Amino acid sequence: MQSSFVLDVALELPLGITIVFGPSGAGKSTLLDCIAGLLKPDTGRIEIGGELLLDVERRIDVPPPKRKIAYVFQNLALFPHMTVEQNVAYGLADMPAPQRASRVKAMFEAFRVEQLAKRKADEISGGEQQRVALARSLATSPQLLLLDEPLTALDEGLKKSIMEDLRRWNAAQNIPILYVTHSRAEVDALGERVIVLDQGKIISTGTPHEVLDAPRRSSLAQASGFENLFSGVVTEFRETDGVMRVRLVRGACEIETPLGHAAAGAAVRLAIRAGDILLATERPYGLSARNVIAGKIISLEQRGTMFVAQVAADTDGAAVFTVHLTLGAKRILELEVNRPVWLVIKTHSCHVLED
Amino acid sequence: MDALILSVRLAACVSVILLLIGMPLAYWLAYWNWRGKFLLEAIVALPLVLPPTVLGFYVLIALGPHGPIGKVSEALFHRGLAFTFGGLVFASVLYSFPFTVQPLIASFEAMDRRLLDASALLGASRSRTFVSVILPLSLPGIVTAVVLSFAHTLGEFGVVLMVGGNLPGITRTASIDIYDHVQSMEYAEANRMALVLLIISFVVLSAVYGVNRRIGRRVWASWAAR
């Protein structure tokens, strides 16, 4: 599998954090492994700060120990048989002892793990291990930091405080950081430059808002959390109103969307977030929302602190919409399976994608 | 008693030599991929299925005055290796090879590769990674390898008989001694030696499994529980 994977990217990293976002299997980890020298691409060139690390044509391939790249893996890969202190000092073997001791101390302070120095790496908590892994890889003064979904397993508070420490550290060091994640929430929280990777290709670059809130490709839409994806045909253009109408292929209902690049009669994909759809138990009037569709709840399922409802539109071939509700909304509206409801969707919540 | 001391000496020599040869070989087999690798793997496993007489026969020929190893030995030490302690060690090393190499390969392969990647990216050479990361984390596998080759050598019979013959104090190991006593209907003596061998084997094995389990628990358990 690995051998037939095609990763084809060209990117230049500015200083600071760049997020690599994409679904599982998009090639995110492969990209990092190639940059670190753990995988060798068939062809390519990698340069950091004017130093050539890889040029397949010219047969230059600097081995990983000499690349000056720090890499924090998803599983962190702390050495379990060593203490926290030994882990952090591992990359400083060439340094004279006094210098090494002061560097380790500085890293401990920057990532606030001093009190763990003598503990075994496998005896500390997940958040602590995360800090130690950062301290260990950054102790060597790398020229680039690669982070492979490092915070996925942590809760929000911990994530935030670790990211703050990393940012503070990098304010002084100022190196490029490549942060890989498949979590939309993490992208929003970090809020920096995003590169979207899908099937081994960069399909979009920009701020999270530019890149992810108006996706133009359906694979990207699925990746960035659009629960509702429909095939449709553009039936009408109303340029003066800045809208167009799209008839869903399944379900035969029409939905008003913002003007897109498509012409009338073109096949398009419609993406709507489950959290952007309102449910009403009576037909609503006097709303700015242009799309009001009658339907019936066909399933209702609690997921953590929310309900996920499937609502079938009352038209032939019934299009099914996924809707997210709070526990309170479900209780107050007395929603249950088979109850007739109205779906309310703002025009600007309907995203038109190139297929 | 001479026979027992000889057996223990032989087993100790063989396990030390095997560990020294087996580690680099197992490292190579575990982490390198090349086309002909399966052939080497088959050769390493061969002593598991080969009758001891077959292995013993070819080793005897090789060690003899006209065999390649015998000739080298003649040139260096002015004597052959057949029917000597050195010859026994050589034959036993071959015979116990898989018992050292296979546990080592298994524990090297079970290693989290990201630990090796992390070591490399922190600037460590392959040899430093081996000494600082692979060896300490493979301790259970290494202990298993040493004990299995020790116990296997202690109990071997066919190869020793073929290559060493039955020279008291030089090549008459405990298992041959037992066979000798049985042949001469000296069941009491045979029983004494057999019992000693049984007890030694059991004590060594249980001690090692006990230690191994403690090491294993310390190193792996909390790690796996993450």
Coordinates of C-alpha atoms in Angstrom, one line a residue:
Chain A
M1 CA 0.0 0.0 0.0
Q2 CA 2.7 2.4 1.1
S3 CA 4.6 1.9 -2.1
S4 CA 1.8 2.8 -4.4
F5 CA 0.9 6.0 -2.6
V6 CA 1.4 9.2 -4.6
L7 CA 2.2 12.2 -2.6
D8 CA 2.7 15.3 -4.8
V9 CA 3.2 18.5 -3.0
A10 CA 5.2 21.7 -3.2
L11 CA 5.1 24.0 -0.2
E12 CA 7.1 26.8 1.4
L13 CA 6.8 27.2 5.1
P14 CA 6.9 30.6 6.7
L15 CA 8.1 31.0 10.3
G16 CA 5.4 30.1 12.9
I17 CA 2.7 27.5 12.8
T18 CA 1.3 26.1 9.5
I19 CA -1.5 23.6 9.9
V20 CA -1.7 20.6 7.6
F21 CA -5.3 19.5 7.5
G22 CA -6.9 16.6 5.8
P23 CA -8.8 13.3 6.3
S24 CA -7.1 10.1 7.4
G25 CA -5.1 8.6 4.6
A26 CA -4.6 12.0 2.9
G27 CA -0.9 11.6 3.2
K28 CA -0.2 13.9 6.2
S29 CA 2.1 11.6 8.1
T30 CA 3.8 10.5 4.9
L31 CA 4.6 14.1 4.1
L32 CA 6.1 14.6 7.6
D33 CA 8.1 11.3 7.3
C34 CA 9.5 12.5 4.0
I35 CA 10.5 15.8 5.4
A36 CA 12.2 14.1 8.4
G37 CA 14.0 11.7 6.1
L38 CA 12.3 8.6 7.5
L39 CA 10.8 7.9 4.1
K40 CA 12.5 8.5 0.8
P41 CA 10.4 9.9 -2.0
D42 CA 11.1 8.8 -5.5
T43 CA 11.8 12.3 -6.5
G44 CA 11.9 15.7 -4.8
R45 CA 13.8 18.5 -3.1
I46 CA 13.8 19.7 0.5
E47 CA 15.6 22.7 1.7
I48 CA 15.6 24.4 5.2
G49 CA 17.0 27.9 5.6
G50 CA 19.2 27.5 2.5
E51 CA 20.5 24.1 3.5
L52 CA 19.7 21.3 1.0
L53 CA 18.5 18.2 2.8
L54 CA 17.2 16.2 -0.1
D55 CA 17.6 16.4 -3.9
V56 CA 16.9 13.1 -5.5
E57 CA 18.2 14.1 -8.9
R58 CA 21.6 15.2 -7.4
R59 CA 21.7 12.2 -5.0
I60 CA 21.7 14.4 -1.9
D61 CA 20.0 12.7 1.0
V62 CA 21.0 14.0 4.5
P63 CA 20.2 11.2 7.0
P64 CA 17.7 11.9 9.7
P65 CA 20.2 12.3 12.6
K66 CA 21.8 15.2 10.6
R67 CA 18.7 17.0 9.4
K68 CA 18.1 19.2 12.5
I69 CA 14.4 18.5 12.4
A70 CA 12.3 17.9 15.5
Y71 CA 9.4 15.5 15.1
V72 CA 6.8 14.8 17.7
F73 CA 5.0 11.6 16.7
Q74 CA 1.3 10.9 17.4
N75 CA 2.3 8.3 20.0
L76 CA 5.1 10.7 21.3
A77 CA 7.6 7.8 21.4
L78 CA 9.2 8.8 24.7
F79 CA 11.8 6.2 25.8
P80 CA 9.8 4.3 28.4
H81 CA 12.9 2.9 30.2
M82 CA 14.4 6.4 30.8
T83 CA 13.5 9.2 33.2
V84 CA 12.0 12.4 31.9
E85 CA 15.4 14.0 32.4
Q86 CA 17.2 11.3 30.4
N87 CA 14.6 11.7 27.6
V88 CA 15.1 15.5 27.4
A89 CA 18.9 15.1 27.5
Y90 CA 19.0 12.3 24.9
G91 CA 19.6 14.6 21.9
L92 CA 22.3 16.6 23.7
A93 CA 24.9 13.8 23.8
D94 CA 27.6 15.9 22.0
M95 CA 27.2 18.8 24.4
P96 CA 29.6 19.4 27.3
A97 CA 27.9 18.4 30.6
P98 CA 27.5 21.8 32.2
Q99 CA 25.9 23.2 29.0
R100 CA 23.7 20.2 28.7
A101 CA 22.5 20.6 32.2
S102 CA 21.5 24.2 31.7
R103 CA 19.8 23.4 28.4
V104 CA 17.8 20.6 30.0
K105 CA 16.8 23.0 32.8
A106 CA 15.8 25.7 30.3
M107 CA 13.6 23.2 28.4
F108 CA 12.0 22.0 31.7
E109 CA 11.1 25.6 32.6
A110 CA 9.8 26.4 29.1
F111 CA 7.4 23.4 29.1
R112 CA 6.9 23.4 32.9
V113 CA 7.9 19.8 33.6
E114 CA 10.7 20.4 36.1
Q115 CA 9.0 18.5 38.9
L116 CA 8.9 15.4 36.7
A117 CA 12.7 15.2 36.1
K118 CA 13.3 12.0 38.0
R119 CA 10.1 10.2 37.0
K120 CA 10.0 7.4 34.5
A121 CA 8.6 8.5 31.1
D122 CA 5.9 5.9 31.2
E123 CA 4.7 6.9 34.7
I124 CA 3.5 10.4 33.9
S125 CA 0.1 11.6 32.5
G126 CA -0.7 12.1 28.9
G127 CA -0.5 15.9 29.0
E128 CA 2.8 15.6 30.9
Q129 CA 4.2 13.2 28.3
Q130 CA 3.2 15.7 25.6
R131 CA 5.1 18.5 27.3
V132 CA 8.1 16.2 27.7
A133 CA 8.0 15.1 24.1
L134 CA 8.0 18.8 23.0
A135 CA 10.9 19.6 25.4
R136 CA 12.9 16.6 24.2
S137 CA 12.6 17.4 20.5
L138 CA 13.1 21.2 20.9
A139 CA 16.1 20.8 23.2
T140 CA 18.3 20.1 20.2
S141 CA 17.6 23.6 18.7
P142 CA 16.0 22.3 15.5
Q143 CA 15.4 24.3 12.4
L144 CA 11.9 22.9 11.9
L145 CA 9.3 21.3 14.1
L146 CA 7.0 18.6 12.9
L147 CA 3.9 17.8 15.0
D148 CA 1.8 14.8 14.0
E149 CA -1.6 15.1 15.7
P150 CA 0.1 15.5 19.0
L151 CA -2.8 16.8 21.0
T152 CA -5.6 14.7 19.7
A153 CA -6.0 12.7 22.9
L154 CA -6.0 15.7 25.3
D155 CA -8.9 17.7 26.7
E156 CA -9.4 21.3 25.6
G157 CA -7.8 23.0 28.6
L158 CA -4.6 21.0 28.4
K159 CA -4.4 21.5 24.7
K160 CA -4.7 25.2 25.1
S161 CA -2.1 25.5 27.8
I162 CA 0.4 23.4 25.9
M163 CA -0.1 25.4 22.7
E164 CA 0.5 28.6 24.7
D165 CA 3.8 27.3 25.9
L166 CA 4.8 26.2 22.4
R167 CA 3.9 29.6 21.0
R168 CA 5.8 31.4 23.8
W169 CA 8.8 29.2 23.1
N170 CA 8.6 29.8 19.4
A171 CA 8.3 33.6 19.8
A172 CA 11.9 33.5 20.9
Q173 CA 13.2 30.8 18.6
N174 CA 11.1 31.6 15.5
I175 CA 11.2 28.4 13.5
P176 CA 8.6 27.0 11.1
I177 CA 6.2 24.5 12.7
L178 CA 4.2 22.1 10.7
Y179 CA 1.2 20.9 12.7
V180 CA -0.8 18.0 11.3
T181 CA -4.4 17.4 12.3
H182 CA -7.6 15.9 11.0
S183 CA -9.6 17.8 13.6
R184 CA -11.6 20.7 12.4
A185 CA -11.9 22.0 15.9
E186 CA -8.1 22.1 16.3
V187 CA -7.8 24.1 13.1
D188 CA -10.2 26.7 14.3
A189 CA -8.5 26.8 17.7
L190 CA -5.1 27.3 16.3
G191 CA -6.4 29.7 13.6
E192 CA -3.2 30.0 11.5
R193 CA -2.3 29.3 8.0
V194 CA -3.9 26.1 6.8
I195 CA -2.8 23.7 4.0
V196 CA -5.5 21.2 3.1
L197 CA -4.2 17.9 1.9
D198 CA -6.3 15.3 0.2
Q199 CA -5.2 12.1 -1.5
G200 CA -1.6 13.2 -1.5
K201 CA -2.3 16.6 -3.0
I202 CA -2.6 20.1 -1.6
I203 CA -6.1 21.2 -2.6
S204 CA -6.3 24.5 -0.8
T205 CA -4.2 27.0 1.2
G206 CA -5.2 30.0 3.3
T207 CA -6.7 31.0 6.7
P208 CA -9.0 28.4 8.2
H209 CA -12.0 30.6 7.4
E210 CA -11.1 31.1 3.7
V211 CA -10.2 27.4 3.2
L212 CA -12.7 25.5 5.3
D213 CA -15.9 27.6 5.5
A214 CA -16.4 27.8 1.8
P215 CA -15.2 24.5 0.5
R216 CA -15.3 24.0 -3.2
R217 CA -14.6 20.3 -3.3
S218 CA -16.9 17.6 -1.9
S219 CA -14.0 15.5 -0.5
L220 CA -12.9 18.6 1.4
A221 CA -16.5 19.1 2.6
Q222 CA -16.7 15.7 4.1
A223 CA -13.3 16.2 5.7
S224 CA -14.3 19.5 7.3
G225 CA -17.5 18.3 8.8
F226 CA -20.4 18.9 6.4
E227 CA -22.8 16.1 7.4
N228 CA -25.2 16.9 4.6
L229 CA -24.0 16.4 1.0
F230 CA -26.5 16.4 -1.8
S231 CA -26.2 16.1 -5.6
G232 CA -28.3 18.7 -7.4
V233 CA -29.0 20.6 -10.6
V234 CA -29.0 24.4 -10.9
T235 CA -32.5 25.4 -12.0
E236 CA -32.6 29.1 -11.8
F237 CA -30.3 32.1 -11.5
R238 CA -31.5 35.3 -9.8
E239 CA -28.5 37.5 -10.1
T240 CA -30.3 40.6 -8.8
D241 CA -31.1 38.7 -5.5
G242 CA -27.6 37.2 -5.5
V243 CA -29.1 33.7 -5.3
M244 CA -29.7 30.6 -7.4
R245 CA -32.0 27.6 -6.9
V246 CA -30.8 24.1 -6.8
R247 CA -33.1 21.1 -7.2
L248 CA -31.9 18.0 -5.3
V249 CA -31.6 14.9 -7.5
R250 CA -33.0 12.8 -4.7
G251 CA -36.0 14.2 -3.0
A252 CA -37.1 16.7 -5.7
C253 CA -37.0 19.6 -3.3
E254 CA -35.5 23.0 -4.2
I255 CA -33.0 24.9 -2.2
E256 CA -31.9 28.5 -2.5
T257 CA -28.2 29.0 -2.4
P258 CA -25.8 31.9 -2.8
L259 CA -24.7 32.5 -6.5
G260 CA -22.0 30.1 -7.5
H261 CA -19.8 29.7 -10.5
A262 CA -22.2 27.1 -12.0
A263 CA -24.5 27.9 -14.9
A264 CA -28.2 27.0 -15.0
G265 CA -28.6 23.2 -15.7
A266 CA -25.1 22.4 -14.2
A267 CA -24.7 19.5 -11.8
V268 CA -23.5 20.7 -8.4
R269 CA -23.0 19.3 -4.9
L270 CA -24.6 21.0 -2.0
A271 CA -23.0 20.9 1.5
I272 CA -24.9 21.9 4.6
R273 CA -23.6 21.5 8.2
A274 CA -25.9 19.6 10.5
G275 CA -25.5 22.4 13.1
D276 CA -26.7 25.0 10.5
I277 CA -30.2 23.6 10.2
L278 CA -33.1 24.7 12.4
L279 CA -36.1 22.5 13.2
A280 CA -39.5 24.0 13.8
T281 CA -42.6 22.1 15.0
E282 CA -45.0 24.5 13.3
R283 CA -44.6 26.1 9.9
P284 CA -42.6 29.3 10.5
Y285 CA -43.5 32.7 9.0
G286 CA -41.7 36.0 8.8
L287 CA -38.2 34.5 8.7
S288 CA -35.2 35.7 6.7
A289 CA -34.3 32.1 6.1
R290 CA -35.4 31.3 2.5
N291 CA -35.4 27.5 2.7
V292 CA -38.3 26.0 4.7
I293 CA -38.9 22.4 4.0
A294 CA -41.6 20.2 5.5
G295 CA -40.6 16.8 6.7
K296 CA -40.7 14.1 9.3
I297 CA -38.2 12.9 11.9
I298 CA -37.2 9.3 11.0
S299 CA -34.6 8.8 13.7
L300 CA -33.3 10.5 16.8
E301 CA -30.2 9.5 18.6
Q302 CA -28.3 10.9 21.5
R303 CA -24.6 11.5 21.0
G304 CA -22.9 12.9 24.1
T305 CA -24.4 16.2 24.8
M306 CA -26.4 16.5 21.6
F307 CA -29.1 14.8 19.6
V308 CA -28.6 13.8 16.0
A309 CA -31.9 13.7 14.1
Q310 CA -32.5 12.4 10.6
V311 CA -35.3 14.2 8.9
A312 CA -36.9 13.0 5.6
A313 CA -38.4 15.8 3.4
D314 CA -42.0 15.3 2.5
T315 CA -41.3 15.0 -1.2
D316 CA -41.0 12.1 -3.6
G317 CA -37.8 10.1 -3.1
A318 CA -37.4 11.9 0.2
A319 CA -34.1 13.6 0.7
V320 CA -32.8 12.9 4.3
F321 CA -31.2 15.7 6.2
T322 CA -29.0 15.3 9.3
V323 CA -29.6 17.8 12.0
H324 CA -27.8 18.5 15.3
L325 CA -29.9 19.6 18.3
T326 CA -29.1 20.4 21.9
L327 CA -30.6 18.2 24.6
G328 CA -32.7 21.2 25.7
A329 CA -34.1 21.9 22.2
K330 CA -35.2 18.3 21.9
R331 CA -36.9 18.4 25.2
I332 CA -38.7 21.7 24.8
L333 CA -39.9 21.0 21.3
E334 CA -40.9 17.5 22.4
L335 CA -39.3 16.0 19.4
E336 CA -39.7 12.4 18.7
V337 CA -39.6 9.9 15.8
N338 CA -42.5 10.4 13.3
R339 CA -43.2 13.9 14.4
P340 CA -43.7 16.3 11.5
V341 CA -41.3 19.2 11.5
W342 CA -40.1 22.0 9.3
L343 CA -36.4 22.3 8.3
V344 CA -35.2 25.9 8.2
I345 CA -31.9 26.6 6.4
K346 CA -30.4 30.0 5.7
T347 CA -29.3 30.6 2.1
H348 CA -25.7 31.3 3.2
S349 CA -25.5 28.0 5.0
C350 CA -25.9 26.1 1.7
H351 CA -22.5 25.7 0.2
V352 CA -22.2 24.9 -3.5
L353 CA -19.3 22.7 -4.4
E354 CA -17.5 21.9 -7.6
D355 CA -17.9 18.2 -7.9
Chain B
M1 CA 30.3 -35.1 38.1
D2 CA 32.9 -34.4 35.4
A3 CA 30.3 -34.9 32.8
L4 CA 27.9 -32.4 34.4
I5 CA 30.6 -29.7 34.8
L6 CA 31.6 -30.3 31.1
S7 CA 27.9 -29.9 30.0
V8 CA 27.5 -26.7 32.0
R9 CA 30.8 -25.3 30.6
L10 CA 29.8 -26.2 27.1
A11 CA 26.4 -24.6 27.5
A12 CA 27.8 -21.4 29.0
C13 CA 30.4 -21.1 26.2
V14 CA 27.8 -21.7 23.5
S15 CA 25.3 -19.2 24.9
V16 CA 27.9 -16.5 25.2
I17 CA 29.2 -17.1 21.6
L18 CA 25.7 -17.3 20.3
L19 CA 24.6 -14.0 21.9
L20 CA 27.6 -12.2 20.4
I21 CA 26.9 -13.6 16.9
G22 CA 23.1 -13.6 17.3
M23 CA 22.6 -10.0 18.2
P24 CA 24.0 -8.4 15.1
L25 CA 22.4 -11.1 12.9
A26 CA 19.0 -10.7 14.5
Y27 CA 19.3 -6.9 14.2
W28 CA 20.0 -7.3 10.6
L29 CA 17.2 -9.8 9.9
A30 CA 14.7 -7.7 11.9
Y31 CA 15.4 -4.3 10.4
W32 CA 16.7 -4.8 6.9
N33 CA 14.7 -5.9 4.0
W34 CA 16.4 -7.4 1.0
R35 CA 15.4 -9.9 -1.6
G36 CA 17.3 -13.0 -0.5
K37 CA 16.4 -12.5 3.2
F38 CA 14.0 -15.5 3.3
L39 CA 16.9 -17.8 2.4
L40 CA 18.9 -16.7 5.3
E41 CA 15.9 -17.0 7.6
A42 CA 15.4 -20.6 6.4
I43 CA 19.1 -21.4 7.1
V44 CA 18.8 -19.9 10.6
A45 CA 15.8 -22.1 11.3
L46 CA 17.3 -25.2 9.7
P47 CA 18.7 -26.8 12.9
L48 CA 15.1 -26.9 14.3
V49 CA 14.0 -29.5 11.7
L50 CA 17.3 -31.2 10.8
P51 CA 18.0 -34.5 12.6
P52 CA 21.0 -34.0 14.9
T53 CA 22.8 -36.9 13.1
V54 CA 22.6 -35.0 9.8
L55 CA 24.0 -31.8 11.3
G56 CA 26.5 -33.8 13.3
F57 CA 27.7 -35.8 10.3
Y58 CA 28.4 -32.7 8.2
V59 CA 30.1 -30.9 11.1
L60 CA 32.2 -33.9 11.7
I61 CA 33.3 -34.0 8.0
A62 CA 34.0 -30.2 8.1
L63 CA 36.0 -30.5 11.3
G64 CA 38.0 -33.5 10.2
P65 CA 41.6 -33.4 8.8
H66 CA 40.2 -33.1 5.2
G67 CA 37.4 -30.7 6.0
P68 CA 37.7 -26.9 5.5
I69 CA 37.5 -26.0 9.1
G70 CA 39.7 -28.9 10.1
K71 CA 42.4 -27.7 7.7
V72 CA 42.3 -24.1 9.1
S73 CA 42.6 -25.5 12.6
E74 CA 45.5 -27.7 11.6
A75 CA 47.3 -24.7 10.1
L76 CA 46.7 -22.5 13.1
F77 CA 46.9 -24.9 16.1
H78 CA 48.5 -28.0 14.5
R79 CA 45.5 -30.1 15.5
G80 CA 42.1 -30.9 14.2
L81 CA 38.8 -30.1 15.9
A82 CA 37.0 -33.4 15.7
F83 CA 36.5 -35.1 19.1
T84 CA 37.7 -32.0 21.0
F85 CA 35.9 -29.5 23.2
G86 CA 36.4 -26.8 20.6
G87 CA 34.7 -29.0 18.0
L88 CA 31.8 -29.6 20.4
V89 CA 31.4 -25.9 20.9
F90 CA 31.4 -25.3 17.2
A91 CA 28.7 -28.0 16.5
S92 CA 26.6 -26.8 19.4
V93 CA 26.7 -23.2 18.3
L94 CA 25.2 -24.3 15.0
Y95 CA 22.7 -26.6 16.6
S96 CA 21.4 -24.0 19.0
F97 CA 21.5 -21.1 16.6
P98 CA 17.7 -20.7 16.1
F99 CA 17.1 -20.8 19.9
T100 CA 19.1 -17.6 20.2
V101 CA 18.3 -15.8 17.0
Q102 CA 14.6 -16.3 16.9
P103 CA 13.7 -14.8 20.3
L104 CA 16.0 -11.9 19.5
I105 CA 14.4 -11.3 16.1
A106 CA 10.9 -11.5 17.7
S107 CA 11.8 -8.9 20.4
F108 CA 13.5 -6.6 17.9
E109 CA 10.6 -6.7 15.6
A110 CA 8.1 -6.1 18.4
M111 CA 9.9 -2.8 19.1
D112 CA 7.9 0.4 18.4
R113 CA 9.6 1.7 15.3
R114 CA 8.8 5.3 16.3
L115 CA 11.2 4.9 19.2
L116 CA 14.0 4.2 16.7
D117 CA 12.8 7.1 14.5
A118 CA 12.8 9.4 17.5
S119 CA 16.3 8.3 18.5
A120 CA 17.5 9.0 14.9
L121 CA 15.9 12.4 14.8
L122 CA 17.5 13.3 18.1
G123 CA 20.8 12.8 16.3
A124 CA 21.7 9.3 17.5
S125 CA 23.7 7.0 15.3
R126 CA 22.5 3.4 14.7
S127 CA 24.9 2.0 17.2
R128 CA 23.8 4.5 19.9
T129 CA 20.2 3.7 19.2
F130 CA 21.0 0.0 19.5
V131 CA 22.8 0.3 22.8
S132 CA 20.5 3.0 24.4
V133 CA 17.1 2.0 23.1
I134 CA 16.9 -1.4 21.5
L135 CA 19.0 -3.4 24.0
P136 CA 17.4 -2.2 27.2
L137 CA 13.9 -2.6 25.8
S138 CA 14.7 -6.1 24.4
L139 CA 16.0 -7.3 27.7
P140 CA 13.2 -10.0 28.1
G141 CA 13.9 -11.3 24.6
I142 CA 17.7 -11.4 25.3
V143 CA 17.2 -13.3 28.6
T144 CA 14.9 -15.7 26.8
A145 CA 17.5 -16.2 24.0
V146 CA 20.4 -16.9 26.4
V147 CA 18.3 -19.3 28.5
L148 CA 16.9 -21.2 25.6
S149 CA 20.3 -21.7 24.0
F150 CA 21.8 -22.7 27.4
A151 CA 19.1 -25.2 28.1
H152 CA 19.1 -26.6 24.6
T153 CA 22.9 -27.1 24.6
L154 CA 22.7 -28.7 28.1
G155 CA 20.3 -31.3 26.8
E156 CA 21.7 -32.1 23.4
F157 CA 22.8 -35.6 22.6
G158 CA 22.9 -36.6 18.9
V159 CA 25.2 -33.8 17.7
V160 CA 27.6 -34.3 20.6
L161 CA 27.8 -38.0 20.1
M162 CA 28.5 -37.5 16.4
V163 CA 31.1 -34.8 16.7
G164 CA 32.6 -35.3 20.2
G165 CA 32.4 -39.1 20.6
N166 CA 32.6 -40.1 24.2
L167 CA 36.0 -39.0 25.7
P168 CA 35.7 -38.7 29.5
G169 CA 36.4 -35.2 30.7
I170 CA 36.7 -33.9 27.1
T171 CA 33.6 -34.6 25.3
R172 CA 31.5 -36.9 27.5
T173 CA 28.7 -34.5 28.5
A174 CA 25.9 -35.3 31.0
S175 CA 23.5 -36.6 28.4
I176 CA 26.0 -39.0 27.0
D177 CA 27.0 -40.1 30.5
I178 CA 23.4 -41.0 31.1
Y179 CA 23.2 -43.0 27.9
D180 CA 26.5 -44.8 28.8
H181 CA 25.1 -45.8 32.2
V182 CA 21.9 -47.1 30.7
Q183 CA 23.9 -49.1 28.2
S184 CA 25.9 -50.7 31.0
M185 CA 22.7 -51.3 33.0
E186 CA 23.8 -48.9 35.8
Y187 CA 20.3 -47.5 36.3
A188 CA 21.1 -45.9 39.7
E189 CA 23.9 -43.8 38.3
A190 CA 21.9 -43.0 35.2
N191 CA 19.0 -41.9 37.4
R192 CA 21.2 -39.7 39.6
M193 CA 22.6 -37.8 36.6
A194 CA 19.2 -37.6 34.9
L195 CA 17.6 -36.2 38.0
V196 CA 20.3 -33.6 38.4
L197 CA 19.9 -32.5 34.8
L198 CA 16.1 -32.4 35.3
I199 CA 16.4 -30.2 38.4
I200 CA 19.0 -27.9 36.9
S201 CA 16.8 -27.4 33.8
F202 CA 13.7 -26.7 35.8
V203 CA 15.4 -24.3 38.2
V204 CA 17.1 -22.3 35.5
L205 CA 14.0 -22.1 33.4
S206 CA 11.7 -21.1 36.2
A207 CA 14.2 -18.5 37.5
V208 CA 14.5 -17.0 34.1
Y209 CA 10.8 -16.9 33.4
G210 CA 10.2 -15.4 36.8
V211 CA 12.8 -12.7 36.2
N212 CA 11.6 -12.2 32.6
R213 CA 8.1 -11.6 33.8
R214 CA 9.2 -9.0 36.3
I215 CA 11.3 -7.2 33.7
G216 CA 8.4 -7.5 31.3
R217 CA 5.9 -6.1 33.7
R218 CA 8.1 -3.2 34.6
V219 CA 9.0 -2.2 31.1
W220 CA 5.9 -2.9 29.2
A221 CA 2.8 -2.9 31.3
S222 CA 2.5 0.8 32.1
W223 CA 3.6 1.6 28.6
A224 CA 0.9 -0.6 27.0
A225 CA -1.7 0.9 29.3
R226 CA -1.3 4.4 28.0

